[in-house]
Structure formats: structure tokens, C-alpha cells
Short mmCIF file of C-alpha atoms in Angstrom, two decimals:
data_model
loop_
_atom_site.label_atom_id
_atom_site.label_comp_id
_atom_site.label_asym_id
_atom_site.label_seq_id
_atom_site.Cartn_x
_atom_site.Cartn_y
_atom_site.Cartn_z
CA UNK A 75 -5.01 6.64 18.37
CA UNK A 76 -4.67 7.85 21.97
CA UNK A 77 -6.84 10.86 22.81
CA UNK A 78 -3.97 13.05 24.05
CA UNK A 79 -1.93 12.23 20.96
CA UNK A 80 -4.90 12.99 18.70
CA UNK A 81 -5.41 16.35 20.38
CA UNK A 82 -1.71 17.14 20.04
CA UNK A 83 -1.70 16.36 16.31
CA UNK A 84 -4.82 18.45 15.76
CA UNK A 85 -3.04 21.34 17.46
CA UNK A 86 -0.31 20.83 14.83
CA UNK A 87 -3.00 21.38 12.11
CA UNK A 88 -3.52 17.69 11.34
CA UNK A 89 -6.72 16.62 9.61
CA UNK A 90 -7.60 13.23 11.12
CA UNK A 91 -10.17 10.91 9.59
CA UNK A 92 -10.90 7.31 10.59
CA UNK A 93 -7.99 7.27 13.00
CA UNK A 94 -5.30 8.38 10.56
CA UNK A 95 -3.73 11.69 9.59
CA UNK A 96 -4.85 12.70 6.11
CA UNK A 97 -2.67 15.79 5.85
CA UNK A 98 -1.40 18.87 7.69
CA UNK A 99 -3.11 21.46 5.51
CA UNK A 100 -1.45 21.09 2.11
CA UNK A 101 -1.42 17.49 0.81
CA UNK A 102 0.01 18.44 -2.61
CA UNK A 103 2.98 20.25 -1.11
CA UNK A 104 3.50 17.51 1.47
CA UNK A 105 3.68 14.90 -1.27
CA UNK A 106 6.17 16.99 -3.23
CA UNK A 107 8.28 17.34 -0.10
CA UNK A 108 8.24 13.56 0.31
CA UNK A 109 10.39 13.25 -2.80
CA UNK A 110 12.70 16.21 -2.27
CA UNK A 111 12.89 16.80 1.47
CA UNK A 112 12.37 15.13 4.85
CA UNK A 113 8.94 14.24 6.23
CA UNK A 114 7.54 13.43 9.65
CA UNK A 115 4.48 11.14 9.70
CA UNK A 116 2.15 9.75 12.36
CA UNK A 117 1.74 6.00 11.84
CA UNK A 118 -1.46 5.41 13.80
CA UNK A 119 -3.05 3.88 10.69
CA UNK A 120 -1.02 0.78 11.62
CA UNK A 121 -2.04 -1.26 14.63
CA UNK A 122 -0.07 -3.60 16.88
CA UNK A 123 -0.98 -7.07 18.05
CA UNK A 124 1.04 -8.30 21.01
CA UNK A 125 1.67 -11.98 21.75
CA UNK A 126 3.22 -13.17 24.98
CA UNK A 127 3.46 -16.33 27.06
CA UNK A 128 5.80 -19.29 27.25
CA UNK A 129 4.58 -20.78 23.96
CA UNK A 130 4.21 -17.56 21.94
CA UNK A 131 7.34 -18.04 19.82
CA UNK A 132 6.52 -21.62 18.88
CA UNK A 133 2.89 -20.67 18.23
CA UNK A 134 3.90 -17.91 15.81
CA UNK A 135 6.44 -20.18 14.10
CA UNK A 136 3.59 -22.57 13.35
CA UNK A 137 1.26 -19.85 12.05
CA UNK A 138 3.33 -17.40 10.00
CA UNK A 139 5.18 -17.61 6.67
CA UNK A 140 8.43 -16.12 7.99
CA UNK A 141 10.98 -17.84 10.22
CA UNK A 142 10.25 -16.35 13.63
CA UNK A 143 13.57 -17.71 14.93
CA UNK A 144 15.32 -15.02 12.88
CA UNK A 145 13.55 -12.25 14.82
CA UNK A 146 15.45 -10.78 17.76
CA UNK A 147 15.48 -7.68 19.88
CA UNK A 148 17.73 -6.13 17.21
CA UNK A 149 16.10 -7.49 14.04
CA UNK A 150 12.50 -7.39 12.81
CA UNK A 151 11.18 -9.25 9.76
CA UNK A 152 8.42 -9.09 7.19
CA UNK A 153 5.90 -11.90 7.29
CA UNK A 154 2.37 -12.96 6.41
CA UNK A 155 -0.55 -14.95 7.80
CA UNK A 156 -2.27 -17.16 5.23
CA UNK A 157 -5.37 -19.27 4.75
CA UNK A 158 -4.96 -23.04 4.31
CA UNK A 159 -5.03 -22.34 0.56
CA UNK A 160 -1.95 -20.13 0.90
CA UNK A 161 -3.75 -16.83 0.32
CA UNK A 162 -2.56 -13.87 2.39
CA UNK A 163 -4.97 -12.65 5.07
CA UNK A 164 -2.50 -10.05 6.32
CA UNK A 165 1.13 -9.12 5.96
CA UNK A 166 3.08 -7.34 8.65
CA UNK A 167 6.33 -6.55 10.37
CA UNK A 168 7.05 -8.86 13.30
CA UNK A 169 9.36 -7.65 16.06
CA UNK A 170 10.40 -8.32 19.64
CA UNK A 171 9.90 -5.20 21.75
CA UNK A 172 10.50 -5.35 25.49
CA UNK A 173 10.18 -9.14 25.47
CA UNK A 174 6.82 -9.23 23.67
CA UNK A 175 6.17 -10.30 20.08
CA UNK A 176 4.51 -7.48 18.13
CA UNK A 177 2.83 -7.72 14.72
CA UNK A 178 2.39 -4.38 12.98
CA UNK A 179 -0.39 -4.41 10.38
CA UNK A 180 -3.21 -2.13 9.17
CA UNK A 181 -5.40 -1.03 12.05
CA UNK A 182 -8.62 -2.19 10.40
CA UNK A 183 -7.31 -5.78 10.16
CA UNK A 184 -6.19 -6.09 13.78
CA UNK A 185 -9.48 -7.30 15.28
CA UNK A 186 -10.11 -10.01 12.67
CA UNK A 187 -6.51 -11.30 12.73
CA UNK A 188 -6.50 -11.33 16.53
CA UNK A 189 -9.74 -13.33 16.52
CA UNK A 190 -8.45 -15.82 13.95
CA UNK A 191 -5.12 -16.36 15.70
CA UNK A 192 -6.95 -16.86 19.01
CA UNK A 193 -8.91 -19.75 17.47
CA UNK A 194 -5.69 -21.76 17.22
CA UNK A 195 -4.18 -21.05 20.63
CA UNK A 196 -6.08 -23.99 22.19
CA UNK A 197 -4.07 -25.12 25.24
CA UNK A 198 -0.90 -23.25 24.35
CA UNK A 199 0.39 -20.69 26.82
CA UNK A 200 -0.20 -17.70 24.57
CA UNK A 201 -1.93 -14.39 25.25
CA UNK A 202 -2.94 -12.11 22.37
CA UNK A 203 -3.73 -8.45 22.99
CA UNK A 204 -4.22 -5.32 20.92
CA UNK A 205 -1.25 -3.10 21.82
CA UNK A 206 -2.08 -0.30 19.37
CA UNK A 207 -2.79 2.15 22.19
CA UNK A 208 0.31 1.29 24.18
CA UNK A 209 2.78 3.07 21.90
CA UNK A 210 2.91 6.05 19.60
CA UNK A 211 4.59 5.36 16.28
CA UNK A 212 5.99 8.03 14.01
CA UNK A 213 7.95 7.81 10.79
CA UNK A 214 10.70 10.05 9.49
CA UNK A 215 12.01 9.77 5.95
CA UNK A 216 14.20 11.73 3.57
CA UNK A 217 17.60 13.33 3.23
CA UNK A 218 17.90 14.44 6.87
CA UNK A 219 16.20 11.42 8.43
CA UNK A 220 19.38 9.50 9.28
CA UNK A 221 20.99 12.49 10.95
CA UNK A 222 17.87 13.37 12.95
CA UNK A 223 17.28 9.83 14.19
CA UNK A 224 20.95 9.39 15.06
CA UNK A 225 20.69 12.44 17.31
CA UNK A 226 18.20 10.65 19.57
CA UNK A 227 19.49 7.11 19.05
CA UNK A 228 22.82 8.05 20.57
CA UNK A 229 24.78 6.28 17.84
CA UNK A 230 25.75 6.64 14.20
CA UNK A 231 23.44 4.87 11.79
CA UNK A 232 25.82 3.30 9.28
CA UNK A 233 23.16 1.52 7.28
CA UNK A 234 22.74 0.10 3.81
CA UNK A 235 19.95 -1.86 2.13
CA UNK A 236 21.18 -4.99 3.88
CA UNK A 237 20.20 -3.45 7.22
CA UNK A 238 16.45 -3.49 6.48
CA UNK A 239 14.34 -3.79 9.66
CA UNK A 240 17.30 -3.55 11.99
CA UNK A 241 16.13 -2.25 15.38
CA UNK A 242 18.12 0.24 17.43
CA UNK A 243 17.11 0.87 21.04
CA UNK A 244 17.67 4.18 22.79
CA UNK A 245 16.48 5.74 26.02
CA UNK A 246 13.43 7.31 24.41
CA UNK A 247 12.62 5.18 21.35
CA UNK A 248 12.83 1.83 19.59
CA UNK A 249 13.97 2.69 16.05
CA UNK A 250 13.13 0.43 13.10
CA UNK A 251 15.37 1.04 10.10
CA UNK A 252 13.15 0.48 7.06
CA UNK A 253 15.70 1.93 4.64
CA UNK A 254 18.90 4.02 4.92
CA UNK A 255 16.74 7.16 4.86
CA UNK A 256 13.42 5.91 6.32
CA UNK A 257 12.88 5.15 10.01
CA UNK A 258 10.05 4.34 12.36
CA UNK A 259 10.11 5.31 16.03
CA UNK A 260 8.11 3.35 18.59
CA UNK A 261 7.80 5.52 21.68
CA UNK A 262 5.75 5.96 24.83
CA UNK A 263 2.97 8.53 24.77
CA UNK A 264 4.80 10.67 27.31
CA UNK A 265 7.86 10.98 25.02
CA UNK A 266 5.97 11.30 21.74
CA UNK A 267 5.13 14.99 21.83
CA UNK A 268 8.67 16.02 22.79
CA UNK A 269 10.20 13.93 19.99
CA UNK A 270 7.72 15.24 17.42
CA UNK A 271 8.58 18.83 18.35
CA UNK A 272 12.29 17.99 18.23
CA UNK A 273 12.02 16.69 14.66
CA UNK A 274 9.45 19.22 13.48
CA UNK A 275 12.00 21.96 12.92
CA UNK A 276 13.91 19.89 10.36
CA UNK A 277 11.21 17.62 8.89
CA UNK A 278 7.85 18.57 7.42
CA UNK A 279 4.75 16.96 8.97
CA UNK A 280 2.90 14.96 6.31
CA UNK A 281 -0.10 12.67 5.97
CA UNK A 282 -0.18 8.88 5.95
CA UNK A 283 -0.25 8.76 2.12
CA UNK A 284 3.26 10.20 2.02
CA UNK A 285 4.58 7.27 4.07
CA UNK A 286 2.71 4.86 1.81
CA UNK A 287 4.31 6.56 -1.22
CA UNK A 288 7.72 5.69 0.19
CA UNK A 289 6.65 2.09 0.93
CA UNK A 290 5.25 1.67 -2.58
CA UNK A 291 8.46 2.88 -4.20
CA UNK A 292 10.44 0.51 -1.99
CA UNK A 293 8.22 -2.36 -3.16
CA UNK A 294 6.68 -3.06 0.25
CA UNK A 295 3.03 -4.20 -0.09
CA UNK A 296 0.24 -3.80 2.44
CA UNK A 297 -2.70 -6.18 2.26
CA UNK A 298 -5.96 -4.38 3.10
CA UNK A 299 -9.57 -5.49 3.48
CA UNK A 300 -10.00 -5.04 -0.29
CA UNK A 301 -7.24 -7.53 -1.16
CA UNK A 302 -7.42 -10.19 1.56
CA UNK A 303 -7.21 -13.80 0.29
CA UNK A 304 -6.33 -12.73 -3.26
CA UNK A 305 -2.58 -13.42 -3.39
CA UNK A 306 0.01 -16.01 -2.50
CA UNK A 307 2.92 -14.44 -0.56
CA UNK A 308 5.22 -14.72 -3.62
CA UNK A 309 2.75 -12.79 -5.78
CA UNK A 310 3.31 -9.72 -3.60
CA UNK A 311 7.08 -10.34 -3.52
CA UNK A 312 7.24 -11.28 0.16
CA UNK A 313 9.73 -14.03 -0.72
CA UNK A 314 12.07 -11.38 -2.14
CA UNK A 315 11.94 -9.02 0.85
CA UNK A 316 12.37 -11.82 3.41
CA UNK A 317 8.78 -12.50 4.44
CA UNK A 318 8.71 -16.20 3.49
CA UNK A 319 10.91 -19.04 4.67
CA UNK A 320 11.14 -22.21 2.59
CA UNK A 321 13.22 -24.02 5.22
CA UNK A 322 10.94 -23.83 8.25
CA UNK A 323 8.19 -26.26 9.21
CA UNK A 324 4.49 -26.21 8.47
CA UNK A 325 2.13 -23.25 8.75
CA UNK A 326 -1.29 -22.61 7.18
CA UNK A 327 -0.92 -22.71 3.40
CA UNK A 328 2.72 -23.83 3.52
CA UNK A 329 2.24 -26.77 1.18
CA UNK A 330 0.76 -24.62 -1.58
CA UNK A 331 3.28 -21.82 -1.07
CA UNK A 332 6.19 -24.29 -1.25
CA UNK A 333 4.78 -26.17 -4.22
CA UNK A 334 4.41 -22.93 -6.16
CA UNK A 335 8.00 -21.99 -5.34
CA UNK A 336 9.70 -25.27 -6.19
CA UNK A 337 7.62 -26.27 -9.20
CA UNK A 338 8.04 -22.84 -10.79
CA UNK A 339 4.33 -22.21 -11.33
CA UNK A 340 4.21 -18.58 -10.21
CA UNK A 341 2.51 -16.72 -13.04
CA UNK A 342 1.87 -13.38 -11.33
CA UNK A 343 4.26 -10.93 -9.71
CA UNK A 344 3.88 -7.51 -8.11
CA UNK A 345 5.29 -4.56 -10.01
CA UNK A 346 5.50 -0.80 -9.62
CA UNK A 347 3.48 1.28 -12.06
CA UNK A 348 2.10 4.76 -12.69
CA UNK A 349 -1.45 5.54 -13.84
CA UNK A 350 -2.20 8.96 -15.37
CA UNK A 351 -5.75 9.60 -14.17
CA UNK A 352 -7.62 12.16 -12.13
CA UNK A 353 -10.06 9.54 -10.82
CA UNK A 354 -9.36 7.73 -7.54
CA UNK A 355 -7.43 4.46 -7.89
CA UNK A 356 -8.26 1.96 -5.16
CA UNK A 357 -6.82 -1.23 -3.71
CA UNK A 358 -8.47 -4.19 -5.41
CA UNK A 359 -9.12 -2.47 -8.75
CA UNK A 360 -8.72 -4.68 -11.82
CA UNK A 361 -5.99 -4.42 -14.45
CA UNK A 362 -6.60 -5.43 -18.07
CA UNK A 363 -4.40 -6.06 -21.09
CA UNK A 364 -4.81 -6.07 -24.86
CA UNK A 365 -3.71 -9.68 -24.85
CA UNK A 366 -6.50 -10.88 -22.52
CA UNK A 367 -9.16 -8.42 -23.72
CA UNK A 368 -12.16 -8.47 -21.32
CA UNK A 369 -10.53 -10.81 -18.79
CA UNK A 370 -8.67 -9.19 -15.90
CA UNK A 371 -4.93 -9.89 -15.87
CA UNK A 372 -4.11 -8.27 -12.55
CA UNK A 373 -5.10 -6.41 -9.40
CA UNK A 374 -4.05 -3.15 -7.75
CA UNK A 375 -2.51 -3.95 -4.37
CA UNK A 376 -1.87 -0.39 -3.16
CA UNK A 377 -2.31 3.05 -4.69
CA UNK A 378 -1.37 6.59 -3.63
CA UNK A 379 -1.37 9.94 -5.42
CA UNK A 380 1.82 10.50 -7.38
CA UNK A 381 4.17 13.41 -6.92
CA UNK A 382 3.87 14.00 -10.67
CA UNK A 383 0.07 13.68 -10.79
CA UNK A 384 -2.03 10.57 -11.27
CA UNK A 385 -1.31 7.57 -9.06
CA UNK A 386 1.67 5.38 -8.20
CA UNK A 387 0.65 1.78 -7.59
CA UNK A 388 1.81 -1.67 -6.72
CA UNK A 389 -0.07 -4.19 -8.86
CA UNK A 390 0.01 -7.97 -9.14
CA UNK A 391 -0.11 -8.75 -12.86
CA UNK A 392 0.33 -11.84 -14.99
CA UNK A 393 3.94 -11.90 -16.16
CA UNK A 394 2.93 -12.72 -19.74
CA UNK A 395 0.77 -9.59 -19.82
CA UNK A 396 3.61 -7.45 -18.44
CA UNK A 397 5.92 -8.76 -21.17
CA UNK A 398 3.28 -8.13 -23.84
CA UNK A 399 2.76 -4.52 -22.72
CA UNK A 400 -0.39 -2.36 -23.04
CA UNK A 401 -1.86 -2.63 -19.54
CA UNK A 402 -4.97 -0.70 -18.55
CA UNK A 403 -6.65 0.31 -15.30
CA UNK A 404 -10.20 -0.77 -14.51
CA UNK A 405 -11.32 -1.55 -18.08
CA UNK A 406 -9.84 -2.52 -21.46
CA UNK A 407 -8.58 0.63 -23.13
CA UNK A 408 -8.75 2.63 -19.89
CA UNK A 409 -5.89 4.72 -18.45
CA UNK A 410 -2.62 2.94 -19.15
CA UNK A 411 -0.26 1.50 -16.55
CA UNK A 412 3.32 2.58 -17.15
CA UNK A 413 5.58 -0.03 -15.52
CA UNK A 414 8.35 1.34 -13.29
CA UNK A 415 11.42 -0.16 -11.62
CA UNK A 416 11.40 -1.73 -8.19
CA UNK A 417 14.53 -1.49 -5.98
CA UNK A 418 14.95 -5.27 -6.08
CA UNK A 419 15.17 -7.86 -8.85
CA UNK A 420 12.19 -10.05 -9.75
CA UNK A 421 12.98 -13.59 -10.82
#
């Protein structure tokens, strides 16, 4: 997070810890407003890796699970970077901003993913840099989000769910359309404060957890340090939201990912659930079932406090255990997971 931007947010009453905004003074009220109103969120908890050079596109095509050829200046995509065993090291949004490939992923994964990608550049004409400090990113979501973003985009935003990750460019911002009522603005530091103040009158500033609450309810996972190398891309539903191509060429783990897809051996899927507990729920926590007794049947991918109390989570769980019911957090007979409904259909 840039120093001037950090100082600006603190002047707006932001509590900042470990490079991300925790809240603006009232986390409970901010979370409630996330469901009923319009929120404005700093997204500095996500970092940006930039790749450039004559061979950058081909290099990424050979490393990532998504089809990079489908990315353009007007369309971003979800994707993942896997081990040779097909396990996800990181998932991200990949985009083309000002002629440079950008991967947006959790800030604390940027250094390790940059280092690993650099190992495979070899003689290719590819440069990899951390661009996290080059832009300010802010999110706006809720009932008034479309109208507010349209006012600075200079165009109507006639969007539906089929427009996910469409990019609209304006004089002052690159706008990523995550959903019809959720947008991300990528802006220069010099424009960031003016835009924040412009939106602030009609959207409530909120902490990073409020943005994650929206992502969780849209079924968008985020791999963190606690869950690296635990899941195939399909387990976290990346194939459903467009983060996996089964028609492109090879990439690390491609053989295992494809074999799982075409032989129908996927036994675990990510689902939305609620856990009624006052204790903290963390990424990587185990899920148990009556059916499997003391053996874990699943893993928490992401968790945030719920508007209604307790926690809302994305969890990868064995499909047989989901069908059998009676799922528990952290230990057999612990707080129960109540399965919710994702906005897309699981196969």
C-alpha cells in the first residue's frame, strides 16, 4: 500500500493492519450495510504481478490453467497456477492493462509466485515485476454501485451475469465488472483520493472482509497460504467460473486436471455454507461428517463473519458427505455447517 494512500485512508478513520483495511470504525454495521446498501472498499490486500516482453503471452499460456488467448483489453479472466500434480498454488484474475499482463492475487502470495514463475522464464523474453504499488484499487458494490461507476465510466453499464470480468476503460479508471452490482476500479494514485471522495457520499467505506463476503456469496474462491497445494482447480469450481480451459495446450498439472475432468473422478466440490459459532473460523480448517466419523471430509477455503452472526464460508467437501448431511466444523459433533446455494450450478 502506497504511503500517501495509507495516510489518506487513515484520515478517513481506517484501521489498517498488515497492509489491509480491517474496518472504518464499526465492522458490524459495515457488514450489515454490505447486504443492504452500497460499500466502498480498498483492495490493497490484493497484489499485482506484471508480465511484459515479446514472449509474455506465450509464456503465460504455457503456465496457467486458463486460456490466455481469451484475455483482451476489454475482458479479464479467472485462472490458476498449479504444481505438476495439478494442485493450485494460487488463483487470480488475469487482465491486460495498458499493454501489460497483470495477475491479481493475494498480496502475501505475490513474492513466492513471482519467484516460481521466474524459474521457468529461461531464455524467453519475459520480465516479471511486482506492480502492486503502481496502482490503487478500490471496490464498490451494492444497489448504487452501477450508477456510481457509470458516472465516471462515461457510459451506461448494461451488464448481466454473462458480463463477468468485462473491463471498461475511462479517463480516470480501468473498471472491472465482477458482477452487475460489484465493480473494481484500477486507478493511478493521483486520481485515487478524488474518486474515493466522489463515491464516499453515496457508498459506505468498509473493510476488506466486506468485499470477501461478496466474493464468497458469488462463489469466487481465493487460495491463501493456508490452502496452497490442497485442491485441484475443479475442486474450487474454477472450471465453472471460467478459470480452466480443457482445449488449450499443456501447462503444469494439465494432465491430471484433464484426466480428472474427462474420467469423471472429481469427488470433492466447493460449496457455500454457514457456521453458527462465536469462535474464529479460518482458511484451512477441517470439516467432518457423521458418515466419516474421525476422518476429515473437507476443508474451509475462505471464511468471513456473517451478516447474521457466525461465519459464511466456502468449503471443499466430499460430495458423498454433502449428500449424506450432518457436516461439522473442526471436529466431529462440532458446530454444524448449513449448506447454502451458490449462484451457479454444480455438476
